[in-house]
Amino acid sequence: MEVTPATPPAAWPSVPALPDPATDRVVASGLVAELAYAFGGPYHFLLPDAFTANLTAMQKALTDAHVEGFVYYAKKANKAAVFVERAAAGGAGVDVASTAELREALGHGVPGADLMVTGPAKDPALLHLAVQHGATVAVDALDELDRLVCLASTGRIRPARVLLRALPATQPHSRFGMDDSEMTTALKRCREAADVVRMEGFSFHLSGYTLQPRADLAARLADLCRTARLQGLPADRISIGGGLPVSYTDAATWRAFLDAQRPAHYHAGKTFHTGDFYPYHAPVAGADALAALLATRPEGTGRALAELIRDAGIRLALEPGRALLDRAGATVFRIQGVKERDGYQIVTVDGTSLSLSEQWFASEYLPDPQLIPRHPAPATGVFPASVGAATCLESDMLTWRKIAFPHPPRPGDLLLYPNTAGYQMDSNESRFHDLPLPPKAVIDRTDQPRPRWRLDRHFT
Ligand SMILES: *Cc1c(COP(=O)(O)O)cnc(C)c1O
């Protein structure tokens, strides 16, 4: 079948991912195609060196700001074991929210004392394990605190280490955390149960990515630590949660994309609201965002957050997920079929949109997939195509957007979705249609001409 190139490229808004030499090396080595052959279906590959580099940069941002801090990797962002292994090796803890996550973290080398247990209304078994292993529990509600006190009083186990999670005043409709009056009650109960509960401080997790509200709330909780200490509680740390932004593309691209995108650019004329897209460009991201946060002056203080918490003798915990996983992996599908539509094509790949996970948020994963032709040839034109899943659901599209590919996509070609390790890979994966879950290949080192790989060691 002869395909003719369509409209000029300017007509197709694109979101090229920022260059990533490690991913490029894996593609250039031929490993991507080899793994597609070996697995016979979609798969993820993981680049844990990126995780380690991100972790080291965050730890350096803390040191540079002279802040005593500790990074907990928010495990929910990716199920792979290798990132937990890298957290343990890099002197970081892990933030877990289920018994299974706790078991995984312990089993892959993170000491119990380096675990942070978050999430609402925690399972009693989880609370029990947390106390037994000396993990810190971020308590979400008064009834949970009561259960924890009760549990810690009965068993012959150590005192429960507790942070009290604050309901942010800027996000009053959040279902997480305690408001001011609940916090007062919680402090009182911690004092009464001081023999079984060690109240170590406060925590929060804000949605959104702006720094000022984080700095403001951190400063407020630092004050609250002082108050709690005057009441005789240890209260020497705060956790500022996650939410360090990641930049997937450059500023100009992102602005141009948001301005240009309209329903005609998507299969079936689908409408996406720009406000529902993840902000794929962040002016300051990852460890730089942490440094910027530490330099931010909380409202009404006139001093940098770093200075405030240092003077208050406070240890700063953070729980980044996405930002630790920036560039730490990619997802590969094989094209199974290609069909013509009016002025574009629909390619169908051998997996589902659940392996990209963004559809859950009335959005889609926007960084452009890279076409890896089975028979490499020079770029020949512009061939717009949307990407559908190998399922019987009309709405199961990996990419509604018509991607302007430089080659006509053909069955057997591969599509690589870049930078998917943070939340995209496996938060929604399911065995829909009895399709197997995509395996994860770990590429421990990418600085070699012939990268080697192994399977991830996730237990379940
Ligand atoms: C999800 C979550 C995180 C991680 O958030 P990121 O945006 O991935 O950094 C940290 N802490 C808590 C309590 C969370 O729920």
Tab-separated table of C-alpha atoms and ligand atoms in Angstrom:
chain	number	residue	atom	x	y	z
A	1	MET	CA	0.000	0.000	0.000
A	2	GLU	CA	1.379	3.414	-0.968
A	3	VAL	CA	0.996	6.122	1.622
A	4	THR	CA	1.232	9.740	0.673
A	5	PRO	CA	2.612	12.292	3.121
A	6	ALA	CA	-0.071	14.550	4.626
A	7	THR	CA	-0.289	18.191	5.677
A	8	PRO	CA	2.962	20.042	6.519
A	9	PRO	CA	4.468	19.445	9.967
A	10	ALA	CA	3.489	22.857	11.321
A	11	ALA	CA	-0.111	21.653	11.302
A	12	TRP	CA	0.620	18.896	13.798
A	13	PRO	CA	1.468	20.095	17.274
A	14	SER	CA	4.143	17.878	18.736
A	15	VAL	CA	5.656	17.325	22.155
A	16	PRO	CA	9.155	15.949	21.640
A	17	ALA	CA	10.648	14.658	24.875
A	18	LEU	CA	13.797	16.338	26.127
A	19	PRO	CA	16.851	14.505	24.781
A	20	ASP	CA	17.939	11.541	26.869
A	21	PRO	CA	21.290	10.066	25.864
A	22	ALA	CA	20.779	6.911	27.954
A	23	THR	CA	17.507	6.040	26.188
A	24	ASP	CA	19.106	6.881	22.840
A	25	ARG	CA	21.976	4.516	23.569
A	26	VAL	CA	19.572	1.687	24.369
A	27	VAL	CA	17.741	2.282	21.087
A	28	ALA	CA	20.973	2.573	19.116
A	29	SER	CA	22.309	-0.669	20.601
A	30	GLY	CA	19.484	-2.649	19.016
A	31	LEU	CA	18.364	-3.879	22.451
A	32	VAL	CA	14.893	-2.347	22.129
A	33	ALA	CA	14.064	-4.519	19.141
A	34	GLU	CA	15.723	-7.560	20.667
A	35	LEU	CA	13.642	-7.288	23.840
A	36	ALA	CA	10.460	-6.832	21.790
A	37	TYR	CA	11.318	-10.101	20.087
A	38	ALA	CA	12.178	-11.832	23.362
A	39	PHE	CA	9.037	-10.750	25.221
A	40	GLY	CA	6.693	-10.971	22.270
A	41	GLY	CA	4.585	-8.149	23.639
A	42	PRO	CA	4.837	-4.705	25.183
A	43	TYR	CA	7.428	-4.155	27.888
A	44	HIS	CA	9.033	-1.470	29.966
A	45	PHE	CA	12.729	-0.926	30.313
A	46	LEU	CA	14.153	0.687	33.407
A	47	LEU	CA	17.205	2.890	33.700
A	48	PRO	CA	17.981	2.891	37.432
A	49	ASP	CA	21.118	5.036	37.012
A	50	ALA	CA	18.775	7.942	36.326
A	51	PHE	CA	17.016	7.253	39.631
A	52	THR	CA	20.334	7.255	41.478
A	53	ALA	CA	21.404	10.475	39.772
A	54	ASN	CA	18.104	12.159	40.700
A	55	LEU	CA	18.422	10.969	44.299
A	56	THR	CA	22.007	12.154	44.602
A	57	ALA	CA	21.052	15.559	43.199
A	58	MET	CA	18.256	15.928	45.756
A	59	GLN	CA	20.522	14.931	48.623
A	60	LYS	CA	23.046	17.468	47.368
A	61	ALA	CA	20.369	20.182	47.269
A	62	LEU	CA	19.701	19.475	50.955
A	63	THR	CA	23.398	19.523	51.862
A	64	ASP	CA	24.036	22.677	49.840
A	65	ALA	CA	21.263	24.425	51.748
A	66	HIS	CA	22.737	23.116	55.037
A	67	VAL	CA	19.504	21.370	55.815
A	68	GLU	CA	19.463	18.042	57.567
A	69	GLY	CA	17.122	16.083	55.382
A	70	PHE	CA	16.051	12.643	54.337
A	71	VAL	CA	14.506	11.459	51.075
A	72	TYR	CA	11.781	8.822	51.049
A	73	TYR	CA	11.038	7.432	47.595
A	74	ALA	CA	7.241	7.328	47.099
A	75	LYS	CA	6.945	3.762	45.927
A	76	LYS	CA	3.484	4.088	44.418
A	77	ALA	CA	5.008	5.836	41.395
A	78	ASN	CA	6.453	2.549	40.090
A	79	LYS	CA	6.158	-1.058	41.248
A	80	ALA	CA	9.641	-2.159	40.183
A	81	ALA	CA	11.992	-3.529	42.831
A	82	VAL	CA	15.079	-1.969	41.325
A	83	PHE	CA	14.130	1.532	42.440
A	84	VAL	CA	13.701	0.348	46.009
A	85	GLU	CA	17.090	-1.342	45.754
A	86	ARG	CA	18.580	1.907	44.493
A	87	ALA	CA	16.865	3.882	47.271
A	88	ALA	CA	18.374	1.533	49.862
A	89	ALA	CA	21.806	1.716	48.248
A	90	GLY	CA	21.617	5.503	48.011
A	91	GLY	CA	20.768	6.131	51.652
A	92	ALA	CA	17.127	6.954	51.024
A	93	GLY	CA	14.015	5.549	52.651
A	94	VAL	CA	10.774	4.504	51.032
A	95	ASP	CA	7.261	5.870	51.418
A	96	VAL	CA	4.769	2.994	51.421
A	97	ALA	CA	0.986	2.876	51.718
A	98	SER	CA	0.141	-0.825	51.882
A	99	THR	CA	1.362	-4.014	53.503
A	100	ALA	CA	2.551	-5.270	50.138
A	101	GLU	CA	4.577	-2.132	49.520
A	102	LEU	CA	6.050	-2.365	53.003
A	103	ARG	CA	7.023	-5.987	52.419
A	104	GLU	CA	8.594	-5.103	49.089
A	105	ALA	CA	10.588	-2.270	50.614
A	106	LEU	CA	11.866	-4.424	53.489
A	107	GLY	CA	12.576	-7.331	51.181
A	108	HIS	CA	14.638	-5.201	48.865
A	109	GLY	CA	16.870	-3.842	51.560
A	110	VAL	CA	15.286	-0.790	53.163
A	111	PRO	CA	15.519	-0.928	56.979
A	112	GLY	CA	12.177	-0.527	58.765
A	113	ALA	CA	13.353	2.673	60.424
A	114	ASP	CA	13.750	4.196	56.960
A	115	LEU	CA	10.146	3.576	55.971
A	116	MET	CA	7.424	6.182	55.977
A	117	VAL	CA	3.885	4.817	56.021
A	118	THR	CA	1.352	7.146	54.447
A	119	GLY	CA	-2.155	6.844	53.065
A	120	PRO	CA	-5.564	7.276	54.713
A	121	ALA	CA	-7.194	4.915	57.259
A	122	LYS	CA	-4.382	2.379	57.217
A	123	ASP	CA	-5.084	-1.303	57.415
A	124	PRO	CA	-4.527	-2.596	61.001
A	125	ALA	CA	-2.021	-5.148	59.691
A	126	LEU	CA	-0.070	-2.330	58.067
A	127	LEU	CA	-0.058	-0.281	61.262
A	128	HIS	CA	1.069	-3.302	63.230
A	129	LEU	CA	3.945	-4.051	60.871
A	130	ALA	CA	4.918	-0.390	60.792
A	131	VAL	CA	5.247	-0.260	64.573
A	132	GLN	CA	7.094	-3.571	64.748
A	133	HIS	CA	9.625	-2.436	62.199
A	134	GLY	CA	10.090	1.004	63.716
A	135	ALA	CA	8.703	2.750	60.649
A	136	THR	CA	7.325	6.275	60.829
A	137	VAL	CA	3.556	6.486	60.452
A	138	ALA	CA	2.063	9.628	58.954
A	139	VAL	CA	-1.229	9.637	60.837
A	140	ASP	CA	-4.091	10.896	58.710
A	141	ALA	CA	-6.971	11.143	61.183
A	142	LEU	CA	-7.865	11.071	64.878
A	143	ASP	CA	-9.462	7.635	64.778
A	144	GLU	CA	-6.325	6.288	63.157
A	145	LEU	CA	-4.235	7.804	65.939
A	146	ASP	CA	-6.492	6.095	68.483
A	147	ARG	CA	-6.053	2.737	66.764
A	148	LEU	CA	-2.324	3.219	66.707
A	149	VAL	CA	-2.192	4.143	70.403
A	150	CYS	CA	-4.314	1.125	71.194
A	151	LEU	CA	-2.126	-1.186	69.144
A	152	ALA	CA	1.101	0.201	70.586
A	153	SER	CA	-0.255	-0.181	74.147
A	154	THR	CA	-1.213	-3.829	73.807
A	155	GLY	CA	1.709	-5.498	72.097
A	156	ARG	CA	5.156	-5.670	73.609
A	157	ILE	CA	6.441	-3.626	70.756
A	158	ARG	CA	8.303	-0.400	70.567
A	159	PRO	CA	6.698	3.023	70.724
A	160	ALA	CA	4.934	3.997	67.524
A	161	ARG	CA	6.792	6.725	65.627
A	162	VAL	CA	4.254	9.247	64.466
A	163	LEU	CA	3.957	12.267	62.225
A	164	LEU	CA	0.641	14.100	62.212
A	165	ARG	CA	-0.566	14.883	58.707
A	166	ALA	CA	-1.962	18.365	58.255
A	167	LEU	CA	-4.935	19.244	56.080
A	168	PRO	CA	-3.524	22.136	54.037
A	169	ALA	CA	-5.457	25.380	54.518
A	170	THR	CA	-4.936	26.030	50.786
A	171	GLN	CA	-6.612	22.712	49.898
A	172	PRO	CA	-9.495	22.580	52.382
A	173	HIS	CA	-11.377	20.018	50.284
A	174	SER	CA	-8.610	17.461	50.416
A	175	ARG	CA	-9.720	14.199	51.977
A	176	PHE	CA	-6.334	13.819	53.654
A	177	GLY	CA	-4.978	15.200	56.888
A	178	MET	CA	-6.276	16.917	60.008
A	179	ASP	CA	-7.477	20.491	60.392
A	180	ASP	CA	-6.346	22.849	63.160
A	181	SER	CA	-8.810	21.726	65.772
A	182	GLU	CA	-8.192	18.045	65.057
A	183	MET	CA	-4.476	18.770	65.285
A	184	THR	CA	-4.918	20.262	68.746
A	185	THR	CA	-6.768	17.135	69.836
A	186	ALA	CA	-4.145	14.914	68.228
A	187	LEU	CA	-1.346	16.683	70.107
A	188	LYS	CA	-3.237	16.226	73.351
A	189	ARG	CA	-3.652	12.509	72.690
A	190	CYS	CA	0.012	12.170	71.820
A	191	ARG	CA	0.932	13.752	75.145
A	192	GLU	CA	-1.398	11.412	77.001
A	193	ALA	CA	0.035	8.393	75.191
A	194	ALA	CA	3.644	9.552	75.322
A	195	ASP	CA	4.820	6.197	76.703
A	196	VAL	CA	3.646	4.314	73.605
A	197	VAL	CA	3.665	6.991	70.917
A	198	ARG	CA	6.637	9.077	69.910
A	199	MET	CA	5.294	12.217	68.237
A	200	GLU	CA	8.132	13.122	65.894
A	201	GLY	CA	6.534	15.950	63.958
A	202	PHE	CA	4.170	16.813	61.126
A	203	SER	CA	3.636	16.025	57.484
A	204	PHE	CA	1.706	17.191	54.466
A	205	HIS	CA	1.386	16.378	50.802
A	206	LEU	CA	0.062	19.047	48.456
A	207	SER	CA	-1.309	18.392	45.022
A	208	GLY	CA	-0.085	20.749	42.321
A	209	TYR	CA	3.480	21.817	41.802
A	210	THR	CA	3.838	25.389	43.032
A	211	LEU	CA	6.533	26.082	45.592
A	212	GLN	CA	5.157	28.966	47.646
A	213	PRO	CA	2.281	27.063	49.296
A	214	ARG	CA	4.742	24.282	50.183
A	215	ALA	CA	7.161	26.731	51.748
A	216	ASP	CA	4.306	28.436	53.628
A	217	LEU	CA	2.917	25.219	55.020
A	218	ALA	CA	6.385	23.916	55.916
A	219	ALA	CA	7.045	27.089	57.882
A	220	ARG	CA	3.710	26.806	59.644
A	221	LEU	CA	4.452	23.219	60.619
A	222	ALA	CA	7.915	24.221	61.826
A	223	ASP	CA	6.142	26.649	64.160
A	224	LEU	CA	3.816	23.891	65.220
A	225	CYS	CA	6.863	21.771	66.067
A	226	ARG	CA	7.986	24.479	68.475
A	227	THR	CA	4.552	24.491	70.063
A	228	ALA	CA	4.555	20.720	70.387
A	229	ARG	CA	8.033	20.739	71.917
A	230	LEU	CA	6.910	23.253	74.512
A	231	GLN	CA	4.314	20.627	75.375
A	232	GLY	CA	7.077	18.083	75.895
A	233	LEU	CA	6.809	16.193	72.619
A	234	PRO	CA	9.929	15.361	70.549
A	235	ALA	CA	8.503	17.013	67.362
A	236	ASP	CA	11.753	17.583	65.500
A	237	ARG	CA	10.858	16.856	61.872
A	238	ILE	CA	8.452	17.702	59.116
A	239	SER	CA	7.727	15.892	55.891
A	240	ILE	CA	6.832	18.045	52.934
A	241	GLY	CA	5.474	15.145	50.859
A	242	GLY	CA	6.101	14.828	47.139
A	243	GLY	CA	5.128	16.909	44.165
A	244	LEU	CA	8.523	18.005	42.873
A	245	PRO	CA	7.764	18.760	39.215
A	246	VAL	CA	9.319	16.980	36.252
A	247	SER	CA	10.003	18.630	32.926
A	248	TYR	CA	9.336	16.348	29.974
A	249	THR	CA	9.701	18.924	27.227
A	250	ASP	CA	11.053	22.424	26.730
A	251	ALA	CA	9.176	25.632	27.464
A	252	ALA	CA	8.669	26.826	23.880
A	253	THR	CA	7.368	23.452	22.716
A	254	TRP	CA	4.931	23.239	25.568
A	255	ARG	CA	3.587	26.730	25.126
A	256	ALA	CA	3.190	26.221	21.379
A	257	PHE	CA	1.438	22.912	21.945
A	258	LEU	CA	-1.062	24.355	24.406
A	259	ASP	CA	-1.820	27.250	22.047
A	260	ALA	CA	-2.208	25.108	18.966
A	261	GLN	CA	-3.926	21.941	20.121
A	262	ARG	CA	-7.587	21.581	19.176
A	263	PRO	CA	-9.992	18.704	18.525
A	264	ALA	CA	-8.937	18.353	14.853
A	265	HIS	CA	-5.553	17.185	16.096
A	266	TYR	CA	-7.064	14.132	17.758
A	267	HIS	CA	-8.694	10.963	16.545
A	268	ALA	CA	-12.501	11.300	16.428
A	269	GLY	CA	-12.173	15.050	17.072
A	270	LYS	CA	-11.760	14.378	20.758
A	271	THR	CA	-11.559	17.387	23.044
A	272	PHE	CA	-8.943	17.649	25.751
A	273	HIS	CA	-8.935	20.534	28.177
A	274	THR	CA	-5.479	22.014	28.531
A	275	GLY	CA	-6.007	22.318	32.279
A	276	ASP	CA	-6.320	18.521	32.529
A	277	PHE	CA	-2.911	17.880	31.024
A	278	TYR	CA	-0.028	17.219	33.354
A	279	PRO	CA	2.251	20.291	33.092
A	280	TYR	CA	4.811	18.611	30.818
A	281	HIS	CA	7.122	21.544	31.089
A	282	ALA	CA	8.310	22.885	34.426
A	283	PRO	CA	10.650	25.872	34.483
A	284	VAL	CA	12.374	24.446	37.562
A	285	ALA	CA	12.193	20.706	38.116
A	286	GLY	CA	13.460	17.873	40.303
A	287	ALA	CA	16.397	18.668	42.580
A	288	ASP	CA	16.466	22.240	41.270
A	289	ALA	CA	12.883	22.643	42.429
A	290	LEU	CA	13.899	21.338	45.848
A	291	ALA	CA	16.726	23.885	45.983
A	292	ALA	CA	14.295	26.603	44.911
A	293	LEU	CA	11.817	25.521	47.574
A	294	LEU	CA	14.505	25.694	50.264
A	295	ALA	CA	15.367	29.192	49.065
A	296	THR	CA	11.720	30.301	49.039
A	297	ARG	CA	10.697	32.739	51.757
A	298	PRO	CA	7.560	31.591	53.478
A	299	GLU	CA	4.962	34.338	53.628
A	300	GLY	CA	5.471	36.801	56.427
A	301	THR	CA	8.890	35.484	57.451
A	302	GLY	CA	11.404	37.337	55.266
A	303	ARG	CA	13.799	34.385	55.534
A	304	ALA	CA	14.485	31.365	53.364
A	305	LEU	CA	12.754	28.142	54.341
A	306	ALA	CA	16.145	26.436	54.723
A	307	GLU	CA	17.210	28.962	57.322
A	308	LEU	CA	13.924	28.741	59.209
A	309	ILE	CA	13.974	25.002	59.591
A	310	ARG	CA	17.666	24.941	60.402
A	311	ASP	CA	17.157	27.445	63.196
A	312	ALA	CA	14.192	25.507	64.478
A	313	GLY	CA	16.394	22.383	64.671
A	314	ILE	CA	14.154	20.531	62.275
A	315	ARG	CA	14.933	17.593	60.061
A	316	LEU	CA	13.271	17.828	56.677
A	317	ALA	CA	11.782	14.749	55.070
A	318	LEU	CA	10.507	14.647	51.535
A	319	GLU	CA	8.650	11.956	49.627
A	320	PRO	CA	9.250	12.417	45.909
A	321	GLY	CA	7.946	9.803	43.504
A	322	ARG	CA	7.773	11.146	39.973
A	323	ALA	CA	10.843	13.378	40.279
A	324	LEU	CA	13.097	10.480	41.349
A	325	LEU	CA	11.929	8.539	38.298
A	326	ASP	CA	12.577	11.247	35.730
A	327	ARG	CA	14.239	9.530	32.716
A	328	ALA	CA	14.383	6.242	34.569
A	329	GLY	CA	12.621	4.188	31.925
A	330	ALA	CA	10.508	3.899	28.802
A	331	THR	CA	7.711	1.745	27.403
A	332	VAL	CA	7.803	-0.142	24.126
A	333	PHE	CA	4.896	-1.467	22.044
A	334	ARG	CA	4.865	-3.225	18.719
A	335	ILE	CA	2.572	-2.075	15.923
A	336	GLN	CA	0.175	-4.862	14.968
A	337	GLY	CA	-1.881	-3.144	12.329
A	338	VAL	CA	-2.355	0.114	10.470
A	339	LYS	CA	-5.574	1.424	8.964
A	340	GLU	CA	-6.429	4.480	6.935
A	341	ARG	CA	-8.708	7.240	8.083
A	342	ASP	CA	-9.506	10.538	6.511
A	343	GLY	CA	-6.078	12.176	6.293
A	344	TYR	CA	-4.425	10.102	9.019
A	345	GLN	CA	-3.912	6.545	10.140
A	346	ILE	CA	-4.808	4.518	13.169
A	347	VAL	CA	-2.073	2.210	14.299
A	348	THR	CA	-2.977	-0.556	16.693
A	349	VAL	CA	-0.300	-1.759	19.103
A	350	ASP	CA	0.015	-4.995	21.054
A	351	GLY	CA	-0.944	-3.534	24.452
A	352	THR	CA	-3.402	-1.210	26.155
A	353	SER	CA	-3.560	2.373	27.344
A	354	LEU	CA	-3.473	1.017	30.906
A	355	SER	CA	0.274	0.681	30.462
A	356	LEU	CA	0.453	4.444	30.009
A	357	SER	CA	-2.013	5.203	32.798
A	358	GLU	CA	-2.754	8.835	32.020
A	359	GLN	CA	-6.238	8.259	30.584
A	360	TRP	CA	-7.474	7.955	34.150
A	361	PHE	CA	-7.129	11.723	34.468
A	362	ALA	CA	-9.236	12.695	31.409
A	363	SER	CA	-5.907	13.305	29.754
A	364	GLU	CA	-3.285	11.461	27.789
A	365	TYR	CA	0.447	10.961	27.978
A	366	LEU	CA	1.730	13.664	25.694
A	367	PRO	CA	5.455	13.220	25.084
A	368	ASP	CA	5.686	11.981	21.482
A	369	PRO	CA	6.218	8.259	21.017
A	370	GLN	CA	9.258	7.480	18.903
A	371	LEU	CA	8.714	5.269	15.866
A	372	ILE	CA	11.427	2.650	15.533
A	373	PRO	CA	10.964	1.162	12.069
A	374	ARG	CA	11.727	-2.500	11.613
A	375	HIS	CA	13.626	-1.623	8.474
A	376	PRO	CA	15.404	1.640	9.180
A	377	ALA	CA	15.219	4.187	6.387
A	378	PRO	CA	15.840	7.929	6.133
A	379	ALA	CA	12.923	10.144	7.199
A	380	THR	CA	10.607	10.597	4.265
A	381	GLY	CA	7.831	12.992	5.207
A	382	VAL	CA	5.027	13.470	7.688
A	383	PHE	CA	2.624	10.655	8.455
A	384	PRO	CA	0.057	11.519	11.092
A	385	ALA	CA	-1.320	8.627	13.092
A	386	SER	CA	-3.188	7.995	16.331
A	387	VAL	CA	-2.362	4.983	18.464
A	388	GLY	CA	-5.021	2.505	19.510
A	389	ALA	CA	-4.875	-0.469	21.872
A	390	ALA	CA	-5.356	-4.125	20.987
A	391	THR	CA	-8.667	-4.231	22.858
A	392	CYS	CA	-12.362	-4.047	21.991
A	393	LEU	CA	-12.936	-0.742	23.757
A	394	GLU	CA	-13.610	2.270	21.574
A	395	SER	CA	-11.971	4.583	24.095
A	396	ASP	CA	-8.849	2.502	24.676
A	397	MET	CA	-6.432	4.751	22.837
A	398	LEU	CA	-2.805	5.147	23.864
A	399	THR	CA	-2.580	8.381	21.915
A	400	TRP	CA	-5.669	10.119	20.539
A	401	ARG	CA	-3.442	12.805	19.152
A	402	LYS	CA	-2.346	12.406	15.563
A	403	ILE	CA	1.395	12.078	15.890
A	404	ALA	CA	3.338	13.352	12.895
A	405	PHE	CA	5.633	10.383	12.318
A	406	PRO	CA	8.584	10.832	9.967
A	407	HIS	CA	7.958	7.412	8.358
A	408	PRO	CA	4.777	5.617	7.477
A	409	PRO	CA	4.163	3.356	10.493
A	410	ARG	CA	4.017	-0.325	9.514
A	411	PRO	CA	3.154	-3.544	11.302
A	412	GLY	CA	6.237	-4.856	13.086
A	413	ASP	CA	7.609	-1.388	13.799
A	414	LEU	CA	8.068	-0.413	17.426
A	415	LEU	CA	6.736	2.585	19.310
A	416	LEU	CA	8.774	3.820	22.242
A	417	TYR	CA	7.031	6.071	24.769
A	418	PRO	CA	9.806	7.999	26.519
A	419	ASN	CA	10.210	8.768	30.217
A	420	THR	CA	7.331	6.643	31.502
A	421	ALA	CA	8.797	5.372	34.797
A	422	GLY	CA	6.980	7.946	36.948
A	423	TYR	CA	3.351	6.747	37.246
A	424	GLN	CA	2.867	5.962	33.543
A	425	MET	CA	4.149	2.407	33.585
A	426	ASP	CA	2.108	0.425	35.973
A	427	SER	CA	-0.239	2.352	38.215
A	428	ASN	CA	-3.251	1.233	36.160
A	429	GLU	CA	-1.962	-1.867	34.447
A	430	SER	CA	-4.411	-4.752	34.313
A	431	ARG	CA	-4.721	-8.071	32.584
A	432	PHE	CA	-7.635	-6.800	30.505
A	433	HIS	CA	-8.515	-9.309	27.760
A	434	ASP	CA	-6.198	-11.754	29.561
A	435	LEU	CA	-3.266	-9.842	28.130
A	436	PRO	CA	-0.167	-10.400	30.271
A	437	LEU	CA	1.267	-7.461	32.199
A	438	PRO	CA	4.252	-6.037	30.361
A	439	PRO	CA	7.511	-7.267	31.912
A	440	LYS	CA	10.162	-4.854	33.135
A	441	ALA	CA	13.703	-5.174	31.848
A	442	VAL	CA	16.305	-3.509	34.033
A	443	ILE	CA	19.297	-2.045	32.288
A	444	ASP	CA	21.637	-1.595	35.206
A	445	ARG	CA	24.189	0.381	33.243
A	446	THR	CA	23.826	2.291	30.007
A	447	ASP	CA	27.384	3.558	29.750
A	448	GLN	CA	28.491	0.535	27.777
A	449	PRO	CA	28.361	-0.029	24.023
A	450	ARG	CA	26.366	-3.219	24.541
A	451	PRO	CA	23.931	-2.620	27.417
A	452	ARG	CA	23.033	-5.739	29.419
A	453	TRP	CA	19.603	-6.385	30.842
A	454	ARG	CA	17.828	-8.548	33.388
A	455	LEU	CA	14.269	-8.877	34.667
A	456	ASP	CA	13.178	-6.748	37.581
A	457	ARG	CA	12.877	-8.642	40.880
A	458	HIS	CA	9.472	-7.384	42.032
A	459	PHE	CA	7.998	-10.197	44.141
A	460	THR	CA	4.364	-10.245	43.109
B	1	LIG	C1	1.784	10.389	45.948
B	1	LIG	C2	2.439	10.866	47.160
B	1	LIG	C3	3.769	11.281	47.115
B	1	LIG	C4	4.576	11.352	45.839
B	1	LIG	O1	4.157	12.381	44.996
B	1	LIG	P1	4.980	12.753	43.659
B	1	LIG	O2	4.138	13.768	42.985
B	1	LIG	O3	5.122	11.512	42.868
B	1	LIG	O4	6.294	13.295	44.083
B	1	LIG	C5	4.372	11.645	48.320
B	1	LIG	N1	3.696	11.620	49.489
B	1	LIG	C6	2.404	11.247	49.556
B	1	LIG	C7	1.723	11.246	50.877
B	1	LIG	C8	1.732	10.857	48.400
B	1	LIG	O5	0.451	10.492	48.467
